[in-house]
Each structure stands twice: as C-alpha cells, then as structure tokens.
Amino acid sequence: MDAAKKQSSAVSDVGAWAMNVVSSVGLIMANKQLMSPAGYAFVFATTLTGFHFSMTALIGLVSNATGYSTRKKVPLWELLWFSVVANTSITGMNLSLMLNSVGFYQISKLSMIPVVCVMEWILHSKHYSNRVKVAVLVVVVGVGVCTVTDVKVNAQGFICACVAVLSTSLQQISIGSLQKKYSIGSFELLSQTAPIQALSLLLFGPFVDYYLTGKLLASYKFSSAVLFFIILSCSLAVFCNISQYLCIGRFSATSFQVLGHMKTVCVLLLGWLLFDSELTLKNILGMAIAILGMVVYSWAVEADKQTETKASSLPRDAAEENVELLKQQQQQLEGSSPHKDVELGKSQP
C-alpha cells in the first residue's frame, strides 16, 4: 500500500512539473511571437499579465460555481498582502528588464535561488545540507554560463532588480506557507488571489506599460491574429499559474527555482529550433552543467529526505521499546501481587 502511494505521488509530482515546464515554455514562445517587433509588437507586458489573471479568475469562478472545487476561508488581508507582493514582483521584473542589460537581468534571476534559501532559513528555520548547496551552485554556474552575456548596471536598475528578487522570492515562499497554514489546495488558493491580481493589474498595468514603453494601449491596432495569440497566451498562463502553485505546494520554493531553470534550457533549445537563435558552444556547455546540477540537486534532496526519515524513526522506535518494557514490568508486578484476586466489596478468604 505504501509503495503504491509513493508511486502515485511520484507520478503526480512528475505530472505537475511537466505541466509547468510545457506551459511555461509554450507561454514564452507565444509571448515572443506576440510581443517581439518581428511579431505583432504587443509591448504591454503588465497589462497582458492582467489578462492572464483575469482568465485564471474566470476559470476559478466557474469551477467554484459548478462544485468542481470548494472555497476555503482565507483572511482577506492575507490575500491582499500576497497580491501586493506578487504584483510588485511582476512590475519589478519588467522594470529590471527595461533598466538593466539582459546579462544583469539574468544574474538577478539566478540570485533568487540563494535569496530563497536565506529567506526560508530566516522565516521557517530551514537548513540545507552541503550536497544541496553544491548542487545549487552547479545549477547557478551552468545557467549563468549559457545565459549571461553583457553585464551593465545602474542605480535605478539595481534597486528595481533587488525589489524584484526579494518580492518574487517572498511570493513563492508564501504560496507554500498559505497552503499549509490554511490546508488549502493550490487551485483553491489561486482562484482567490487571481481576481485581486487581475483587477489591480488591469487598473495600473496600462500606466506601468506606458512608463516602460511610451506607448498607449488605446492606440494599439488589434487584429484577429493578435487576439488569437492573446487568448493562447492567457490559456497557457492558466496552466502555468496552476502548475506553479502545485509545484511549490508539493516541493518547495527552492526546488521550484532550481528545477525551474530547466525551462531556461528548453527556451534556448526551442529558440534555436524555431526562431533561428544562435546556439554557441558556450550555451551548450552551460546547459550541460545546468542539467548536471539539476540531477545532482534531485539526488541530494532525495538523500536528505531518506536521512531525515531514518533520523525521525529512531526516537520513535526507542520510545516504543520503552513503552513495551514498562508494560512487561507492570505485568510482572501485577502477577506477583498477593491482592491480584481481590474484588471490590469482597474480602480475601
């Protein structure tokens, strides 16, 4: 029975992770076609994210109305706080990409892994073994080799990058914390946070996009092809959002960051295959190092789990032996007592 449960859990974990990788990579490819100058030049990234959460909120509303999912109580102030952090993450990332070079932007994304580790240690007293730390370092080096090129930074860009990294790390940690705190499923939590994020992003997104691009959404000429890619992007974003909450709920924010760089490798490969992007020996070497680091990380986390299981089972076994010994001693004492046959209200003859 335990083996069947473990196998079923492993299949679910792989399914959640596969859905996240496929939907995220598909979303990036769709957005590249939608937003790039060579595509349809829809440059309103923050507003597009508002569209994403609007569709997610709509699906959550339909799911609750049809009884497919249940709505569990989460305090409004926690939902508002989480939405502020999540929207700060989105805005900060967009500002960081605009103000910094692509190389520094990639470095800031890589810094999320150690930042998440430190924040989990501060907030949840979580510790990591040396083998996990080495695996994380290998992943960071590998992804850095294949993605980081020119590195230019300025004061404004550095501040935006710091805000983006801290808010994104806190948001991902909070997803797991809220699920555990209120015993709520990933989709149930997402269906409650999505409407707040959608409303706020649709209200403020056009102003942020105007600041970033100098273009107004109202002046953009929509076409049927643009609408198709917006709907496609929103559909993929729903699966991406759901799978993100699933993965963080099942694993941890650190694991999500480390294994999430598999998406970076997939994007580089698909960019080479579909968009004729250049793939150099440096890219290939970096991807190989990153994949090696992900494999080592998976092994290290599994080894730590087995070590923790063995350590936690030892005190329990000792306690059971002590209880059994006390029972035996009590039985021996009762067996040797001269009053063992005395009944209430009767005297011993």
CSV table of C-alpha atoms in Angstrom, one decimal:
chain,number,residue,atom,x,y,z
A,1,MET,CA,0.0,0.0,0.0
A,2,ASP,CA,2.8,2.4,0.9
A,3,ALA,CA,4.7,1.6,-2.2
A,4,ALA,CA,1.6,2.2,-4.3
A,5,LYS,CA,1.0,5.6,-2.6
A,6,LYS,CA,4.7,6.6,-3.2
A,7,GLN,CA,4.4,5.6,-6.8
A,8,SER,CA,1.2,7.5,-7.2
A,9,SER,CA,2.7,10.6,-5.5
A,10,ALA,CA,5.8,10.4,-7.7
A,11,VAL,CA,3.6,10.2,-10.9
A,12,SER,CA,1.7,13.3,-9.6
A,13,ASP,CA,4.9,15.2,-8.9
A,14,VAL,CA,6.2,14.4,-12.4
A,15,GLY,CA,2.9,15.4,-13.9
A,16,ALA,CA,2.8,18.8,-12.1
A,17,TRP,CA,6.4,19.5,-13.0
A,18,ALA,CA,5.9,18.5,-16.7
A,19,MET,CA,2.8,20.7,-16.9
A,20,ASN,CA,4.8,23.7,-15.5
A,21,VAL,CA,7.7,23.2,-17.9
A,22,VAL,CA,5.5,22.7,-21.0
A,23,SER,CA,3.1,25.5,-20.2
A,24,SER,CA,5.8,27.9,-19.3
A,25,VAL,CA,7.9,27.3,-22.4
A,26,GLY,CA,4.8,27.4,-24.5
A,27,LEU,CA,3.8,30.7,-22.9
A,28,ILE,CA,7.3,32.2,-23.5
A,29,MET,CA,7.1,31.1,-27.2
A,30,ALA,CA,3.6,32.6,-27.6
A,31,ASN,CA,4.6,35.8,-25.9
A,32,LYS,CA,7.7,36.1,-28.1
A,33,GLN,CA,5.6,36.0,-31.2
A,34,LEU,CA,3.0,38.4,-29.7
A,35,MET,CA,5.4,41.0,-28.2
A,36,SER,CA,8.5,41.0,-30.4
A,37,PRO,CA,9.0,43.6,-33.1
A,38,ALA,CA,9.3,40.8,-35.6
A,39,GLY,CA,5.9,39.5,-34.5
A,40,TYR,CA,2.9,41.7,-33.5
A,41,ALA,CA,4.7,44.2,-31.3
A,42,PHE,CA,2.2,44.0,-28.4
A,43,VAL,CA,4.6,45.5,-25.9
A,44,PHE,CA,2.1,45.9,-23.0
A,45,ALA,CA,3.5,43.1,-20.7
A,46,THR,CA,2.0,44.2,-17.4
A,47,THR,CA,-1.5,44.6,-19.0
A,48,LEU,CA,-1.1,41.2,-20.7
A,49,THR,CA,-0.4,39.7,-17.2
A,50,GLY,CA,-3.6,41.3,-16.1
A,51,PHE,CA,-5.4,39.4,-18.9
A,52,HIS,CA,-3.7,36.2,-17.8
A,53,PHE,CA,-5.0,36.5,-14.2
A,54,SER,CA,-8.5,37.6,-15.5
A,55,MET,CA,-8.8,34.3,-17.4
A,56,THR,CA,-7.5,32.4,-14.3
A,57,ALA,CA,-10.0,34.2,-12.1
A,58,LEU,CA,-12.8,33.4,-14.5
A,59,ILE,CA,-12.0,29.7,-14.6
A,60,GLY,CA,-11.8,29.6,-10.8
A,61,LEU,CA,-15.2,31.3,-10.6
A,62,VAL,CA,-16.7,28.7,-12.9
A,63,SER,CA,-15.0,25.9,-11.0
A,64,ASN,CA,-16.5,27.1,-7.7
A,65,ALA,CA,-19.9,27.6,-9.2
A,66,THR,CA,-20.1,24.1,-10.7
A,67,GLY,CA,-18.8,22.5,-7.5
A,68,TYR,CA,-15.6,21.2,-9.0
A,69,SER,CA,-13.6,23.0,-6.3
A,70,THR,CA,-14.5,24.2,-2.9
A,71,ARG,CA,-13.8,27.7,-1.5
A,72,LYS,CA,-11.9,27.6,1.8
A,73,LYS,CA,-11.7,30.6,4.1
A,74,VAL,CA,-8.5,32.7,3.8
A,75,PRO,CA,-8.4,36.1,5.5
A,76,LEU,CA,-8.8,39.0,3.1
A,77,TRP,CA,-5.8,40.8,4.5
A,78,GLU,CA,-3.6,37.9,3.7
A,79,LEU,CA,-4.9,37.7,0.1
A,80,LEU,CA,-4.4,41.4,-0.3
A,81,TRP,CA,-0.9,41.2,1.1
A,82,PHE,CA,0.0,38.3,-1.1
A,83,SER,CA,-1.4,40.1,-4.2
A,84,VAL,CA,0.7,43.2,-3.4
A,85,VAL,CA,3.8,41.2,-3.2
A,86,ALA,CA,3.0,39.2,-6.4
A,87,ASN,CA,2.2,42.4,-8.4
A,88,THR,CA,5.4,44.1,-7.0
A,89,SER,CA,7.3,41.0,-8.3
A,90,ILE,CA,5.7,41.4,-11.8
A,91,THR,CA,6.3,45.1,-12.0
A,92,GLY,CA,9.8,44.9,-10.6
A,93,MET,CA,10.8,42.3,-13.1
A,94,ASN,CA,9.5,44.4,-16.0
A,95,LEU,CA,11.3,47.5,-14.7
A,96,SER,CA,14.5,45.5,-14.1
A,97,LEU,CA,14.5,44.2,-17.7
A,98,MET,CA,13.9,47.7,-19.0
A,99,LEU,CA,16.6,49.5,-17.0
A,100,ASN,CA,19.3,46.8,-16.9
A,101,SER,CA,21.2,44.9,-19.5
A,102,VAL,CA,20.0,41.4,-20.3
A,103,GLY,CA,23.1,40.0,-18.7
A,104,PHE,CA,22.4,41.7,-15.3
A,105,TYR,CA,18.7,40.7,-15.6
A,106,GLN,CA,19.7,37.1,-15.9
A,107,ILE,CA,22.1,37.4,-12.9
A,108,SER,CA,19.3,38.9,-10.8
A,109,LYS,CA,17.1,35.9,-11.7
A,110,LEU,CA,19.9,33.5,-10.8
A,111,SER,CA,20.3,35.2,-7.4
A,112,MET,CA,16.7,34.2,-6.5
A,113,ILE,CA,18.0,30.7,-5.6
A,114,PRO,CA,20.3,31.8,-2.8
A,115,VAL,CA,17.8,34.5,-1.7
A,116,VAL,CA,15.0,31.9,-1.4
A,117,CYS,CA,17.4,29.7,0.6
A,118,VAL,CA,18.2,32.5,3.0
A,119,MET,CA,14.6,33.7,3.4
A,120,GLU,CA,13.4,30.1,4.1
A,121,TRP,CA,16.1,29.8,6.7
A,122,ILE,CA,15.0,33.2,8.3
A,123,LEU,CA,11.3,32.6,8.1
A,124,HIS,CA,11.0,28.8,8.6
A,125,SER,CA,14.4,27.9,10.1
A,126,LYS,CA,15.0,25.6,7.1
A,127,HIS,CA,18.6,24.2,6.8
A,128,TYR,CA,20.3,22.8,3.7
A,129,SER,CA,22.9,20.1,3.6
A,130,ASN,CA,26.3,20.7,1.9
A,131,ARG,CA,25.4,18.5,-1.0
A,132,VAL,CA,22.3,20.6,-1.7
A,133,LYS,CA,24.3,23.8,-1.5
A,134,VAL,CA,26.9,22.3,-4.0
A,135,ALA,CA,24.1,21.3,-6.4
A,136,VAL,CA,22.6,24.7,-6.3
A,137,LEU,CA,26.0,26.3,-7.0
A,138,VAL,CA,26.4,24.0,-10.0
A,139,VAL,CA,23.0,25.0,-11.4
A,140,VAL,CA,23.7,28.7,-11.0
A,141,VAL,CA,27.1,28.4,-12.7
A,142,GLY,CA,25.6,26.4,-15.6
A,143,VAL,CA,22.7,28.7,-16.2
A,144,GLY,CA,25.0,31.7,-15.8
A,145,VAL,CA,27.4,30.4,-18.4
A,146,CYS,CA,24.7,29.8,-21.0
A,147,THR,CA,22.6,33.0,-20.5
A,148,VAL,CA,24.8,35.8,-19.1
A,149,THR,CA,26.5,37.9,-21.7
A,150,ASP,CA,26.9,41.7,-21.3
A,151,VAL,CA,26.6,43.0,-17.8
A,152,LYS,CA,25.7,46.6,-17.3
A,153,VAL,CA,24.0,48.1,-14.3
A,154,ASN,CA,22.9,51.5,-13.0
A,155,ALA,CA,21.5,52.7,-9.7
A,156,GLN,CA,17.8,52.6,-10.7
A,157,GLY,CA,18.1,49.2,-12.4
A,158,PHE,CA,19.9,47.8,-9.4
A,159,ILE,CA,17.2,48.9,-7.0
A,160,CYS,CA,14.4,47.5,-9.2
A,161,ALA,CA,16.3,44.2,-9.5
A,162,CYS,CA,16.6,44.0,-5.7
A,163,VAL,CA,12.9,44.7,-5.3
A,164,ALA,CA,12.0,42.2,-8.0
A,165,VAL,CA,14.2,39.4,-6.5
A,166,LEU,CA,13.0,39.9,-2.9
A,167,SER,CA,9.3,40.2,-3.8
A,168,THR,CA,9.5,37.2,-6.2
A,169,SER,CA,11.2,35.0,-3.6
A,170,LEU,CA,8.8,36.1,-0.9
A,171,GLN,CA,5.8,35.4,-3.2
A,172,GLN,CA,7.0,31.9,-3.9
A,173,ILE,CA,7.6,31.1,-0.3
A,174,SER,CA,4.2,32.5,0.6
A,175,ILE,CA,2.4,30.2,-1.8
A,176,GLY,CA,3.6,27.1,0.1
A,177,SER,CA,3.1,28.8,3.5
A,178,LEU,CA,-0.5,29.8,2.8
A,179,GLN,CA,-1.3,26.3,1.5
A,180,LYS,CA,0.0,24.7,4.7
A,181,LYS,CA,-1.4,27.3,7.1
A,182,TYR,CA,-5.0,27.0,5.8
A,183,SER,CA,-4.9,23.4,4.4
A,184,ILE,CA,-5.9,24.8,1.1
A,185,GLY,CA,-5.3,23.3,-2.3
A,186,SER,CA,-3.2,25.0,-5.0
A,187,PHE,CA,-6.1,25.8,-7.3
A,188,GLU,CA,-8.3,26.9,-4.4
A,189,LEU,CA,-5.7,29.4,-3.3
A,190,LEU,CA,-5.0,30.6,-6.9
A,191,SER,CA,-8.8,31.2,-7.5
A,192,GLN,CA,-8.9,33.5,-4.5
A,193,THR,CA,-5.7,35.5,-5.3
A,194,ALA,CA,-6.3,35.8,-9.1
A,195,PRO,CA,-9.3,38.2,-9.0
A,196,ILE,CA,-7.4,40.6,-6.8
A,197,GLN,CA,-4.3,40.5,-9.0
A,198,ALA,CA,-6.3,40.8,-12.2
A,199,LEU,CA,-8.2,43.8,-11.0
A,200,SER,CA,-5.1,45.7,-9.8
A,201,LEU,CA,-3.0,44.8,-12.9
A,202,LEU,CA,-5.8,45.9,-15.3
A,203,LEU,CA,-6.1,49.2,-13.4
A,204,PHE,CA,-2.5,50.1,-13.1
A,205,GLY,CA,-0.9,47.9,-15.8
A,206,PRO,CA,-1.5,50.4,-18.7
A,207,PHE,CA,0.2,53.2,-16.7
A,208,VAL,CA,3.2,50.9,-16.0
A,209,ASP,CA,3.4,49.9,-19.6
A,210,TYR,CA,3.2,53.5,-20.8
A,211,TYR,CA,6.1,54.3,-18.4
A,212,LEU,CA,8.1,51.3,-19.8
A,213,THR,CA,7.4,51.7,-23.5
A,214,GLY,CA,6.0,55.2,-24.0
A,215,LYS,CA,3.0,53.7,-25.9
A,216,LEU,CA,-0.7,53.7,-25.0
A,217,LEU,CA,-2.8,50.5,-25.1
A,218,ALA,CA,-5.7,52.5,-26.6
A,219,SER,CA,-3.5,53.4,-29.7
A,220,TYR,CA,-2.6,49.8,-30.5
A,221,LYS,CA,-4.4,48.4,-33.5
A,222,PHE,CA,-5.8,44.9,-32.7
A,223,SER,CA,-6.2,42.2,-35.3
A,224,SER,CA,-7.7,38.8,-35.3
A,225,ALA,CA,-4.2,37.3,-35.2
A,226,VAL,CA,-3.3,39.4,-32.2
A,227,LEU,CA,-6.5,38.4,-30.4
A,228,PHE,CA,-5.7,34.7,-31.2
A,229,PHE,CA,-2.2,35.0,-29.6
A,230,ILE,CA,-3.6,36.9,-26.6
A,231,ILE,CA,-6.1,34.1,-26.0
A,232,LEU,CA,-3.4,31.5,-26.5
A,233,SER,CA,-1.1,33.3,-24.1
A,234,CYS,CA,-3.9,33.6,-21.5
A,235,SER,CA,-4.8,29.9,-21.8
A,236,LEU,CA,-1.2,28.8,-21.4
A,237,ALA,CA,-0.8,31.2,-18.4
A,238,VAL,CA,-3.7,29.5,-16.6
A,239,PHE,CA,-1.9,26.1,-16.8
A,240,CYS,CA,1.4,27.9,-15.9
A,241,ASN,CA,-0.2,29.6,-12.8
A,242,ILE,CA,-1.9,26.4,-11.6
A,243,SER,CA,1.2,24.3,-12.1
A,244,GLN,CA,3.4,26.8,-10.3
A,245,TYR,CA,1.1,26.6,-7.2
A,246,LEU,CA,1.0,22.8,-7.5
A,247,CYS,CA,4.8,22.5,-7.7
A,248,ILE,CA,5.6,24.9,-4.8
A,249,GLY,CA,2.9,23.1,-2.7
A,250,ARG,CA,4.4,19.7,-3.4
A,251,PHE,CA,8.1,20.6,-3.3
A,252,SER,CA,9.5,23.9,-2.1
A,253,ALA,CA,10.3,27.4,-3.4
A,254,THR,CA,14.0,26.4,-3.6
A,255,SER,CA,13.2,23.3,-5.6
A,256,PHE,CA,10.9,25.3,-7.9
A,257,GLN,CA,13.7,27.8,-8.6
A,258,VAL,CA,16.4,25.2,-9.2
A,259,LEU,CA,14.4,22.8,-11.4
A,260,GLY,CA,12.7,25.8,-13.0
A,261,HIS,CA,15.9,26.5,-14.9
A,262,MET,CA,15.1,23.5,-17.0
A,263,LYS,CA,12.7,25.9,-18.7
A,264,THR,CA,15.6,28.2,-19.5
A,265,VAL,CA,17.4,25.3,-21.2
A,266,CYS,CA,14.2,24.4,-23.1
A,267,VAL,CA,13.7,28.0,-24.2
A,268,LEU,CA,17.2,28.2,-25.6
A,269,LEU,CA,16.8,25.0,-27.5
A,270,LEU,CA,13.4,26.0,-28.9
A,271,GLY,CA,14.7,29.4,-29.8
A,272,TRP,CA,17.4,27.8,-31.8
A,273,LEU,CA,14.9,25.4,-33.5
A,274,LEU,CA,12.0,27.7,-34.1
A,275,PHE,CA,13.5,31.2,-34.3
A,276,ASP,CA,17.0,30.6,-35.7
A,277,SER,CA,18.6,31.9,-32.5
A,278,GLU,CA,22.3,31.4,-32.2
A,279,LEU,CA,23.4,28.4,-30.2
A,280,THR,CA,27.1,28.6,-29.3
A,281,LEU,CA,29.5,26.1,-27.7
A,282,LYS,CA,29.3,28.3,-24.6
A,283,ASN,CA,25.5,27.8,-24.5
A,284,ILE,CA,25.8,24.1,-24.9
A,285,LEU,CA,28.4,23.8,-22.2
A,286,GLY,CA,26.3,25.9,-19.8
A,287,MET,CA,23.2,23.8,-20.5
A,288,ALA,CA,25.1,20.6,-19.8
A,289,ILE,CA,26.4,22.0,-16.5
A,290,ALA,CA,22.9,23.2,-15.5
A,291,ILE,CA,21.3,19.8,-16.3
A,292,LEU,CA,24.1,18.1,-14.3
A,293,GLY,CA,23.4,20.4,-11.4
A,294,MET,CA,19.6,19.7,-11.5
A,295,VAL,CA,20.3,15.9,-11.5
A,296,VAL,CA,22.6,16.3,-8.5
A,297,TYR,CA,20.1,18.5,-6.8
A,298,SER,CA,17.3,16.0,-7.2
A,299,TRP,CA,19.6,13.3,-5.8
A,300,ALA,CA,20.7,15.4,-2.9
A,301,VAL,CA,17.2,16.4,-1.9
A,302,GLU,CA,16.1,12.7,-2.0
A,303,ALA,CA,19.1,11.6,0.0
A,304,ASP,CA,18.3,14.3,2.6
A,305,LYS,CA,14.7,13.0,2.8
A,306,GLN,CA,15.9,9.5,3.5
A,307,THR,CA,18.3,10.7,6.1
A,308,GLU,CA,15.5,12.7,7.9
A,309,THR,CA,13.2,9.7,7.7
A,310,LYS,CA,15.8,7.5,9.3
A,311,ALA,CA,16.6,10.1,12.0
A,312,SER,CA,12.9,10.7,12.8
A,313,SER,CA,12.2,6.9,13.0
A,314,LEU,CA,14.9,6.2,15.6
A,315,PRO,CA,13.4,8.1,18.5
A,316,ARG,CA,10.0,6.6,17.8
A,317,ASP,CA,11.4,3.1,17.8
A,318,ALA,CA,13.2,3.7,21.1
A,319,ALA,CA,10.0,5.1,22.6
A,320,GLU,CA,8.0,2.1,21.5
A,321,GLU,CA,10.6,-0.2,23.1
A,322,ASN,CA,10.5,1.8,26.4
A,323,VAL,CA,6.6,1.5,26.5
A,324,GLU,CA,6.8,-2.2,25.8
A,325,LEU,CA,9.4,-2.6,28.6
A,326,LEU,CA,7.2,-0.7,31.1
A,327,LYS,CA,4.2,-2.8,30.2
A,328,GLN,CA,6.2,-6.0,30.8
A,329,GLN,CA,7.4,-4.7,34.2
A,330,GLN,CA,3.8,-3.7,35.1
A,331,GLN,CA,2.5,-7.2,34.2
A,332,GLN,CA,5.3,-8.8,36.3
A,333,LEU,CA,4.4,-6.6,39.3
A,334,GLU,CA,0.7,-7.4,39.0
A,335,GLY,CA,1.4,-11.1,38.6
A,336,SER,CA,3.4,-11.2,41.9
A,337,SER,CA,0.9,-9.1,43.9
A,338,PRO,CA,-0.9,-11.1,46.7
A,339,HIS,CA,-4.0,-8.9,46.1
A,340,LYS,CA,-4.5,-9.6,42.5
A,341,ASP,CA,-7.7,-11.5,43.0
A,342,VAL,CA,-9.3,-9.0,45.4
A,343,GLU,CA,-12.7,-7.8,44.1
A,344,LEU,CA,-14.5,-4.7,45.1
A,345,GLY,CA,-16.7,-5.3,48.2
A,346,LYS,CA,-15.2,-8.8,49.0
A,347,SER,CA,-12.6,-9.8,51.4
A,348,GLN,CA,-9.8,-12.3,50.7
A,349,PRO,CA,-10.5,-15.6,52.4
